[in-house]
Short mmCIF file of C-alpha atoms in Angstrom, two decimals:
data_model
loop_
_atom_site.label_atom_id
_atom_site.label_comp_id
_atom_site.label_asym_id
_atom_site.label_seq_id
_atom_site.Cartn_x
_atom_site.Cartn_y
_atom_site.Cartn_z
CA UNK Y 1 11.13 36.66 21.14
CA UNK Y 2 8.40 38.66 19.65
CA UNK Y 3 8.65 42.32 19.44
CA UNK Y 4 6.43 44.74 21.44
CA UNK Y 5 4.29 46.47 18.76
CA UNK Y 6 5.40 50.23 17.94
CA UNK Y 7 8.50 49.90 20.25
CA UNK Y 8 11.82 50.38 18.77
CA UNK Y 9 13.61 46.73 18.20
CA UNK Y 10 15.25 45.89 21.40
CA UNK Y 11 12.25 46.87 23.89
CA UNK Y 12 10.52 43.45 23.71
CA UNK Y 13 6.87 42.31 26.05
CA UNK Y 14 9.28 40.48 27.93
CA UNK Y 15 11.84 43.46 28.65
CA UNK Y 16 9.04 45.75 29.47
CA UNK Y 17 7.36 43.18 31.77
CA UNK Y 18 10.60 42.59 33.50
CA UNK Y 19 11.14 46.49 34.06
CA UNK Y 20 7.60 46.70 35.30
CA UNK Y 21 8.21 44.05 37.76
CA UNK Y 22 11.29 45.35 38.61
CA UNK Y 23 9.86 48.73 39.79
CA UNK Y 24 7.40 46.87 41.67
CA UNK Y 25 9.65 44.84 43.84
CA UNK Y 26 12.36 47.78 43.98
CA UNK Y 27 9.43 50.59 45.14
CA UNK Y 28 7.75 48.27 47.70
CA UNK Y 29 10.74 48.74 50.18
CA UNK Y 30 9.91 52.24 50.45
CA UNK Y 31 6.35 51.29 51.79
CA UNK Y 32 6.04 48.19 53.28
CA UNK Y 33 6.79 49.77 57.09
CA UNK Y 34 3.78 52.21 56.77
CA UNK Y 35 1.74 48.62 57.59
CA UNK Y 36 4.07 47.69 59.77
CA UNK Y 37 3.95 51.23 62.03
CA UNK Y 38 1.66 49.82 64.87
CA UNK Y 39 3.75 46.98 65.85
CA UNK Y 40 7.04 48.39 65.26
CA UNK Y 41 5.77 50.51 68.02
CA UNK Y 42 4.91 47.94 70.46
CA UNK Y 43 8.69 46.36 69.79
CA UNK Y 44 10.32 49.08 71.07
CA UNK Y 45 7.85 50.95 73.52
CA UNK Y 46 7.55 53.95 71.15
CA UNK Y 47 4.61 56.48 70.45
CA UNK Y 48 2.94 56.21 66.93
CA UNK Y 49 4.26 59.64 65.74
CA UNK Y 50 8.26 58.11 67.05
CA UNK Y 51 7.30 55.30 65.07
CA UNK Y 52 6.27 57.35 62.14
CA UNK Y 53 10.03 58.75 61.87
CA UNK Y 54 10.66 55.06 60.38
CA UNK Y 55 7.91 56.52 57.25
CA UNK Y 56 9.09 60.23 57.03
CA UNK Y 57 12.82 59.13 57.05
CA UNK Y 58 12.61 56.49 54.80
CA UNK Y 59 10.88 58.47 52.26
CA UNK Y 60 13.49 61.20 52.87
CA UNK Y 61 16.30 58.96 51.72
CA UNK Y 62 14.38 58.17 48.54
CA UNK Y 63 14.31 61.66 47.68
CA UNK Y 64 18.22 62.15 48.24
CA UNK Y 65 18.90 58.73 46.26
CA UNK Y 66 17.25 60.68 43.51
CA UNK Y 67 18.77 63.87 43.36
CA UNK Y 68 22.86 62.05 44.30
CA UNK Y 69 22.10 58.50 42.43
CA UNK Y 70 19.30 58.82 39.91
CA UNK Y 71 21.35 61.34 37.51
CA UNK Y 72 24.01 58.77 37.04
CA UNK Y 73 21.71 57.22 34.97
CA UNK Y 74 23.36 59.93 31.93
CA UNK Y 75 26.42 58.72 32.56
CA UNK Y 76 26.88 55.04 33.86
CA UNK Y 77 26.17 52.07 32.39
CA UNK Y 78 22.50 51.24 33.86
CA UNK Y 79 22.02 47.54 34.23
CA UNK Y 80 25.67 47.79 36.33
CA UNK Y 81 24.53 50.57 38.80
CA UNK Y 82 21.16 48.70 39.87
CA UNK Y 83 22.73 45.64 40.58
CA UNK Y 84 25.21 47.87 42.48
CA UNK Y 85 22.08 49.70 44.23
CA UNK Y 86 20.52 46.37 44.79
CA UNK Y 87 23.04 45.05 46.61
CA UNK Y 88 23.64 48.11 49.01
CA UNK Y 89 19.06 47.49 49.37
CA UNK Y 90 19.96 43.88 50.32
CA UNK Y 91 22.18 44.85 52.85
CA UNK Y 92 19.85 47.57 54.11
CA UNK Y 93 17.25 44.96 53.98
CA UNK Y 94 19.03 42.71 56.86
CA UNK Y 95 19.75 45.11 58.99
CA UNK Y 96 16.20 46.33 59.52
CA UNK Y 97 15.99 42.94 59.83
CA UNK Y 98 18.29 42.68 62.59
CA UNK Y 99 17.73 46.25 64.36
CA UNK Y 100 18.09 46.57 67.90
CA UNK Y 101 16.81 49.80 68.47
CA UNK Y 102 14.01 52.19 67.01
CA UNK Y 103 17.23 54.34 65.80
CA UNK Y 104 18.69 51.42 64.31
CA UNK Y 105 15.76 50.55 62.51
CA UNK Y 106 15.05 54.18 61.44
CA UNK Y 107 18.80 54.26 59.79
CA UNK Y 108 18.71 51.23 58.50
CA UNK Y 109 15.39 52.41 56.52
CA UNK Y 110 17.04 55.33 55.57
CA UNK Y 111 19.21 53.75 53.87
CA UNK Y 112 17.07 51.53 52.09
CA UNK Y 113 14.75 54.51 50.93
CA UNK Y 114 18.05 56.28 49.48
CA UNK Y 115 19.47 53.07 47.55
CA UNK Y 116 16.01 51.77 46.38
CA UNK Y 117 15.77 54.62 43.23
CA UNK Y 118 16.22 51.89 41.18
CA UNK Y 119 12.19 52.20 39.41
CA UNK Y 120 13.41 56.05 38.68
CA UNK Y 121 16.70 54.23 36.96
CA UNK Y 122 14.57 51.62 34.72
CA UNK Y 123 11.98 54.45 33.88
CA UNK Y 124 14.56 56.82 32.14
CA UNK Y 125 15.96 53.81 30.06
CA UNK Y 126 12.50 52.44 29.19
CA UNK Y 127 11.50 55.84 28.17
CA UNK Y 128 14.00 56.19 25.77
CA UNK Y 129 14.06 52.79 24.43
CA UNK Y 130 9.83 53.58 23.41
CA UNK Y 131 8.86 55.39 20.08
CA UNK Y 132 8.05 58.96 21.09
CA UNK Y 133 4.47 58.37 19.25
CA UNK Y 134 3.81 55.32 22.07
CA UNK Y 135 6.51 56.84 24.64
CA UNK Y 136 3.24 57.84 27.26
CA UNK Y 137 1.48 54.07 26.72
CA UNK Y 138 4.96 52.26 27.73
CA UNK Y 139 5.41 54.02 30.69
CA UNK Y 140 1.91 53.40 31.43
CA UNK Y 141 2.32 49.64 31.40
CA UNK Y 142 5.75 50.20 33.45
CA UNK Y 143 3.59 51.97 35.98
CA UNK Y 144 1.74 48.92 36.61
CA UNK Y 145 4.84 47.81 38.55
CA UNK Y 146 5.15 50.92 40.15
CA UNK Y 147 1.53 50.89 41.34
CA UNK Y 148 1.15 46.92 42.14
CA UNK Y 149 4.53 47.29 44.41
CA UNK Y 150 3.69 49.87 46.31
CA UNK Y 151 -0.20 48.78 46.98
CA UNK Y 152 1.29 45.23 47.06
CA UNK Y 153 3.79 46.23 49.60
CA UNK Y 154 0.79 46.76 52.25
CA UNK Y 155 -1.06 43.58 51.50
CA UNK Y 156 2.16 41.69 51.92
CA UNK Y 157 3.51 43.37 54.44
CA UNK Y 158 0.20 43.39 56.93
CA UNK Y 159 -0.34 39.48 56.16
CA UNK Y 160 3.38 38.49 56.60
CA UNK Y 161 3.55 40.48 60.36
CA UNK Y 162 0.61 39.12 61.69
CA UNK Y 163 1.52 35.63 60.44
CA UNK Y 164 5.39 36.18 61.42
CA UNK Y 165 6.16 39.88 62.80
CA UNK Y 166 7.26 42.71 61.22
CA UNK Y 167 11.08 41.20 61.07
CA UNK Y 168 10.05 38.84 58.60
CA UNK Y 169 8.95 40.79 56.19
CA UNK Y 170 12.03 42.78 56.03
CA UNK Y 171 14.24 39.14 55.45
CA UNK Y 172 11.21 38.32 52.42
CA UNK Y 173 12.02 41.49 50.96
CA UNK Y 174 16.05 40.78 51.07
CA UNK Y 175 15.52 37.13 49.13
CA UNK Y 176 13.32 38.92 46.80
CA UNK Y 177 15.77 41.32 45.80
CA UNK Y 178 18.53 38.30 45.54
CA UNK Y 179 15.94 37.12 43.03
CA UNK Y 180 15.37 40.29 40.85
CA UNK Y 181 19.09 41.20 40.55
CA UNK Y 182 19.88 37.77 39.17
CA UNK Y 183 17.03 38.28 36.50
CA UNK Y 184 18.23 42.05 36.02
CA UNK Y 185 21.81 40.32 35.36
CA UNK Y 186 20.27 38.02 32.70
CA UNK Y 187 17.81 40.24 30.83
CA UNK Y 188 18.76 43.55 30.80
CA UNK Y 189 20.31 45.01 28.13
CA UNK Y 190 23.36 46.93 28.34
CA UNK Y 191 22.50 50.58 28.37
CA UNK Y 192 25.65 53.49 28.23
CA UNK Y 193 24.57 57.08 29.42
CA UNK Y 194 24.59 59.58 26.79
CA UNK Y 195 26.35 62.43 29.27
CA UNK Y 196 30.09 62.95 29.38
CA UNK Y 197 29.80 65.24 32.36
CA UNK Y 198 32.27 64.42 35.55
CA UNK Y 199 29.74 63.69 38.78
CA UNK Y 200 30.64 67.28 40.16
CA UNK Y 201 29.39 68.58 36.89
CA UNK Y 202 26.34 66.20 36.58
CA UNK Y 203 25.09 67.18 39.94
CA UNK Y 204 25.75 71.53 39.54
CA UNK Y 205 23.62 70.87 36.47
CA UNK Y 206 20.64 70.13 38.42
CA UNK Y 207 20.30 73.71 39.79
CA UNK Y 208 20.28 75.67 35.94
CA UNK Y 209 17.77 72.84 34.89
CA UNK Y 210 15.69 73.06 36.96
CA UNK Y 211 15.70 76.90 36.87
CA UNK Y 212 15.78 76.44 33.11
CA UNK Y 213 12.27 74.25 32.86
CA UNK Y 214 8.97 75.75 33.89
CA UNK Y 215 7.53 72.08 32.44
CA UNK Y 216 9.85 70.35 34.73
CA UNK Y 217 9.16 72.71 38.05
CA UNK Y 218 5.38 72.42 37.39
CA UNK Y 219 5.31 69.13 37.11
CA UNK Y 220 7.65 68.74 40.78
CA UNK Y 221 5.15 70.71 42.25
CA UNK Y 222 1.68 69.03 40.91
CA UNK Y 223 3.11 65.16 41.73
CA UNK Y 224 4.80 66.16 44.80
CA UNK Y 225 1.72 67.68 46.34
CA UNK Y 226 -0.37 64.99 45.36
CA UNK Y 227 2.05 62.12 46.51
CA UNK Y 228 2.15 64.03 49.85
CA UNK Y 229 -1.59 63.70 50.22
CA UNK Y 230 -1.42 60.01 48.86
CA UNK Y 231 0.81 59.78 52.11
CA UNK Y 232 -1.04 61.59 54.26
CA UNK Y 233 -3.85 59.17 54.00
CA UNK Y 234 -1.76 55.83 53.83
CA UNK Y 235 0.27 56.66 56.63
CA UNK Y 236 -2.58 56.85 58.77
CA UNK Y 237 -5.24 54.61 57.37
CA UNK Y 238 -3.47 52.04 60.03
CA UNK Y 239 -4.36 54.12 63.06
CA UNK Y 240 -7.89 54.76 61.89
CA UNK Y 241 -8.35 51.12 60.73
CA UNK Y 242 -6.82 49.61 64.11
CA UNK Y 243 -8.91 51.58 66.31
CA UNK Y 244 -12.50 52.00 67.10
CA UNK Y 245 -14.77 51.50 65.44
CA UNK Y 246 -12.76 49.32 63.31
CA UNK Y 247 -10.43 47.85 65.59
CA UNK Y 248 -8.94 46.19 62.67
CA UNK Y 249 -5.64 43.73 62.60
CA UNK Y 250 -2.72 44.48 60.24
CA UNK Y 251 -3.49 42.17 57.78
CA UNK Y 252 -6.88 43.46 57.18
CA UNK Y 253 -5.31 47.27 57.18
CA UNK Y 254 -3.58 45.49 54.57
CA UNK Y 255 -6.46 44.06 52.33
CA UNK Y 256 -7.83 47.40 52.51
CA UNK Y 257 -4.80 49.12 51.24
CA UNK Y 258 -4.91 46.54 48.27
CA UNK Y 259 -8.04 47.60 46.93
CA UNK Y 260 -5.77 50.62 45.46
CA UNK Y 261 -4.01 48.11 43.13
CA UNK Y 262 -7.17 49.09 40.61
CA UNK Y 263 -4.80 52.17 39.90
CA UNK Y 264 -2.74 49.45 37.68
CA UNK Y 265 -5.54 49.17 35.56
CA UNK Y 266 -5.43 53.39 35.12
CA UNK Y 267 -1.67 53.67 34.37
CA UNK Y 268 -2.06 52.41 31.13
CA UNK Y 269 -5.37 54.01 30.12
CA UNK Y 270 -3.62 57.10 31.04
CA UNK Y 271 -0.98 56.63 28.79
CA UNK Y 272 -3.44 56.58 25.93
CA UNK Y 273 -4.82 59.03 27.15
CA UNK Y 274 -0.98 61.56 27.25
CA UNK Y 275 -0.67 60.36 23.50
CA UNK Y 276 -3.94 61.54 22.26
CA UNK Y 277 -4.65 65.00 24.23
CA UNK Y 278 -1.50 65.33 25.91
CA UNK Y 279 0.17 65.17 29.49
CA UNK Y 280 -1.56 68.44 30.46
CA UNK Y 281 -4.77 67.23 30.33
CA UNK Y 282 -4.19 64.02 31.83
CA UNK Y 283 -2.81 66.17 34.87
CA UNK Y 284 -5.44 68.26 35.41
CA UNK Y 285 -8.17 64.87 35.74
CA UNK Y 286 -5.48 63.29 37.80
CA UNK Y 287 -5.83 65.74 40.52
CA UNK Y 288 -9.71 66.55 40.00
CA UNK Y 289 -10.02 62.42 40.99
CA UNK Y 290 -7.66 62.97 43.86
CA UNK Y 291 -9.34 66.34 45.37
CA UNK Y 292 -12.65 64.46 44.87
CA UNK Y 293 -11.19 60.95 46.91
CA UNK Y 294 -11.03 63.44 50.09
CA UNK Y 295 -14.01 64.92 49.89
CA UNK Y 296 -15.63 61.20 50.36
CA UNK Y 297 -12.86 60.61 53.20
CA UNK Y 298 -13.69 63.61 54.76
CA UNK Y 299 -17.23 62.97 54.94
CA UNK Y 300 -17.63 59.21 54.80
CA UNK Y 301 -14.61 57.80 56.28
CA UNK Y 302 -15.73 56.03 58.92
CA UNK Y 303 -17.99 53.79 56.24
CA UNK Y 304 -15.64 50.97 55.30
CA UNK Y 305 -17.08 51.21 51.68
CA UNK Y 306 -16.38 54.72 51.49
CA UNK Y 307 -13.62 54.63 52.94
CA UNK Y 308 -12.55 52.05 49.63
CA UNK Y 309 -13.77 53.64 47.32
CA UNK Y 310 -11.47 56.90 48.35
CA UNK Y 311 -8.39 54.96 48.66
CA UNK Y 312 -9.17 54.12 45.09
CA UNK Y 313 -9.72 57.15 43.19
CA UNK Y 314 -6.94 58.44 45.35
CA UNK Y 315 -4.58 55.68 43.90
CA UNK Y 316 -5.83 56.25 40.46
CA UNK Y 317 -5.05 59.60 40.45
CA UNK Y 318 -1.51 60.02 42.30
CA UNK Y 319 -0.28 56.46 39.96
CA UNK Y 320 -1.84 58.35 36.72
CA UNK Y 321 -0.52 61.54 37.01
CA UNK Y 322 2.97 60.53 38.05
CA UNK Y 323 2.92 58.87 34.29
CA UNK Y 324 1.25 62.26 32.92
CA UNK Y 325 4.23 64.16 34.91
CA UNK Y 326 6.62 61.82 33.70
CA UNK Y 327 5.69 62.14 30.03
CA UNK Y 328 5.81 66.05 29.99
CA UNK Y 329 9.42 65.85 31.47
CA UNK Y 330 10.82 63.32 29.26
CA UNK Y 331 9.67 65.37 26.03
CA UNK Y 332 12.46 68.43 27.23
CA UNK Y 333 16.11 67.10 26.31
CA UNK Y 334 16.13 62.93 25.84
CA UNK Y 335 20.30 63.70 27.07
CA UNK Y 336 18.85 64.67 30.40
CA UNK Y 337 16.35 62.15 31.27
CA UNK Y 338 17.66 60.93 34.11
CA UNK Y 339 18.22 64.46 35.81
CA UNK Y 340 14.79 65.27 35.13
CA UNK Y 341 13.18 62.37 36.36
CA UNK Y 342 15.73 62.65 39.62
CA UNK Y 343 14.85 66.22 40.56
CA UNK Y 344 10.81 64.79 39.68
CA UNK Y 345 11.09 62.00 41.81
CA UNK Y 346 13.20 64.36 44.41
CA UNK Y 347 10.34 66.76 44.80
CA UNK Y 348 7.73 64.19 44.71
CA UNK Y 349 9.15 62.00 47.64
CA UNK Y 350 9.92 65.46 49.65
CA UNK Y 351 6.18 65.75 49.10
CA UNK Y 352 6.10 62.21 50.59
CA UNK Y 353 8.17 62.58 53.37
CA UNK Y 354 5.73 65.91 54.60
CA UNK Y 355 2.88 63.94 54.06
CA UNK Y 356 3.65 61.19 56.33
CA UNK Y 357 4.94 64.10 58.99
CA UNK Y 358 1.71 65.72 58.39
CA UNK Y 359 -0.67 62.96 58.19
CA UNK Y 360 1.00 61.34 61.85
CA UNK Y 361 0.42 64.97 63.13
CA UNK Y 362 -2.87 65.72 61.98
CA UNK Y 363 -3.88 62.57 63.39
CA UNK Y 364 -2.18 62.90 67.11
CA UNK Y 365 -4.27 66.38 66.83
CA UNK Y 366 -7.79 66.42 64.95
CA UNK Y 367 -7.79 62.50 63.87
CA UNK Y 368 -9.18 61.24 60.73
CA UNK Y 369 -10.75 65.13 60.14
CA UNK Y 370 -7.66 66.53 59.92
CA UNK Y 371 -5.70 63.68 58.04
CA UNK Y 372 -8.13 64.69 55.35
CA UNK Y 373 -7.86 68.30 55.20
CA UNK Y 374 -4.20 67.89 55.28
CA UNK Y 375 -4.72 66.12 52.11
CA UNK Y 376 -7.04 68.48 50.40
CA UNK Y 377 -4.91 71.63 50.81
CA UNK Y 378 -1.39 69.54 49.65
CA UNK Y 379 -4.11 68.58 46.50
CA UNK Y 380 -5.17 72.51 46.05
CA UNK Y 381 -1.45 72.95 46.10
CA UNK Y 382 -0.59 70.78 43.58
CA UNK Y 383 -3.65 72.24 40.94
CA UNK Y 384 -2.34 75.63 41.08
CA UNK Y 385 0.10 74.21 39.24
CA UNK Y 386 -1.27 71.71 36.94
CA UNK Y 387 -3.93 74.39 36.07
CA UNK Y 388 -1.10 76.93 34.74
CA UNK Y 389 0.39 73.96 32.64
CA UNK Y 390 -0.83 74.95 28.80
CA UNK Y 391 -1.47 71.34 26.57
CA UNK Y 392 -0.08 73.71 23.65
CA UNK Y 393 3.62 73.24 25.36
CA UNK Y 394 3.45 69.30 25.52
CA UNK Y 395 4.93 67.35 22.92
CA UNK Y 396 2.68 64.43 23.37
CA UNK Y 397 -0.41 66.06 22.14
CA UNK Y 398 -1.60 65.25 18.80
#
């Protein structure tokens, strides 16, 4: 097999296009019910903001998976613990599958969301398997996975439920991730943490680093804000789509979604980007394009082509500057890479989980208005602090 040029031997095109699809299929559980929301409703006789819970909840569970699972990552063997998460997803997988009840379906996501952290496993052990000189342009071409499963996961998911129902895409998801942990079995290479730390330990280290990093808290805050407002919109883009003047079906809710998946092409242009001027300055356009996706929303959003071309830059720049985040964290203590990227991805899915809460509510009170400037004060939070991150602290910059 040929060698990935500037990667350390080991990290070969093959590995890192296995990871990438490997955070694409892990990631799209946590998103493809947003689709879904309207006719989960109708199966149980629930309001959209009950059936929102499914959203908020799920999301919720992805940020606990990262702050009690991800750090493991130091100290387990990796390729063992994501087959072990995967098959605690698969199981997750069936019972949604199977749910009786909007509760049951609600728990079972919940569990899915906190089991699925496998992307924020793979990420940590791809980023230290890269040269530090090409560290920010591998986890850009990672991120295409990241960003194709979780624009992919709305496509899917909207085309499968109004060919099937909503069930069925659950039971697609569960062979899926039968499929991926046989090819994570085969591929992966074995991977020992570099942490001697008892779990106790491991976990009452969190507190005193994140305390410890202004880098790392910065960063929580700038990618959790601007995740929230990424949910804020796609939580709600179904209601606004499925009712006048759109009056659109699922699967087209869906094909609008998709036109997000240009964010792929972003990830690793942004990469570059982190290991020429650095992580700080990538941040800062990250959430310039996200503030200005809102604006258009705000004003145009009931234009279908404006509407586009705002879930766009809005992709571009929540995908983009989760790799920009991710690169600034990963340059503080290579021991401690997957603590930092848990508390990241902790703060960034709590920023999730509000955004969904938020958008839902906005929407049951001031509609699509309100959705939006939801989103453009969660984006004004997140600034504050990527403008207060200096470029002279990141390690990327040349």
């Amino acid at each position: 097999m040929v060698l990935q040029s500037n990667v350390r031997p080991g990290l070969t095109q093959g590995l890192i296009a296995l990871m990438a699809a490997a955070c694409g299929f892990a990631v799209a559980n946590v998103y493809l019910n947003q689709t879904l929301l309207v006719d989960i409703a109708g199966t149980f006789g629930a309001a959209e903001a009950e059936a929102g819970i499914v959203t908020t909840l799920t999301q919720v569970g992805y940020a606990l998976g990262n702050l009690l699972i991800v750090p493991l990552g130091d100290i387990f063997e990796r390729r063992r613990l994501i087959l072990a998460l995967l098959g605690v997803v698969s199981l997750s997988l069936v019972s949604a599958a199977l749910s009786g009840s909007l509760t049951w379906l609600i728990v079972s996501n919940f569990c899915l969301g906190l089991t699925t952290v496998i992307p924020q496993i793979i990420v940590p052990l791809a980023a230290g398997m890269a040269d530090e000189r090409n560290r920010g342009k591998v986890l850009g071409t990672v991120a295409i996975g990241l960003v194709c499963g979780i624009l992919g996961a709305r496509l899917v998911s909207g085309l499968v439920d109004s060919l099937w129902g909503w069930r069925s895409m659950y039971w697609i998801s569960f062979g899926c991730m039968l499929l991926l942990a046989l090819l994570i079995r085969l591929r992966f290479p074995v991977s020992k943490g570099t942490a001697s730390l008892p779990y106790r330990r491991l976990l009452l280290s969190l507190g005193p680093l994140f305390m410890k990093e202004d880098v790392l808290r910065r960063s929580c805050l700038s990618q959790g804000m601007i995740f929230g407002s990424f949910s804020v919109f796609f939580t709600t883009i179904g209601f606004l789509l499925q009712a006048p003047p759109y009056s659109y079906s699922s699967a087209v809710v869906g094909l609008v979604g998709l036109v997000g998946i240009g964010g792929a092409i972003a990830t690793p242009i942004i990469g570059r980007v982190i290991d020429r001027k650095g992580a700080s300055f990538a941040n800062k356009m990250c959430m310039l394009a996200a503030l200005i996706s809102f604006l258009i929303a705000v004003t145009a959003g009931h234009w279908l082509p404006a509407l586009i071309l705002a879930a766009f830059l809005l992709t571009v720049g929540t995908q983009a500057n989760q790799v920009a985040c991710q690169a600034n964290i990963f340059s503080l203590s290579a021991s401690a890479r997957s603590r930092l990227n848990g508390l990241y991805m902790v703060c960034t899915f709590l920023g999730g989980a509000l955004g969904s809460y938020l958008g839902v509510w906005a929407w049951t009170r001031w509609h699509w208005t309100g959705v939006c400037i939801c989103g453009m004060v969660m984006i004004a939070a997140g600034m504050s602090a990527a403008l207060g991150t200096k470029n002279g602290g990141n390690s990327h910059k040349r």
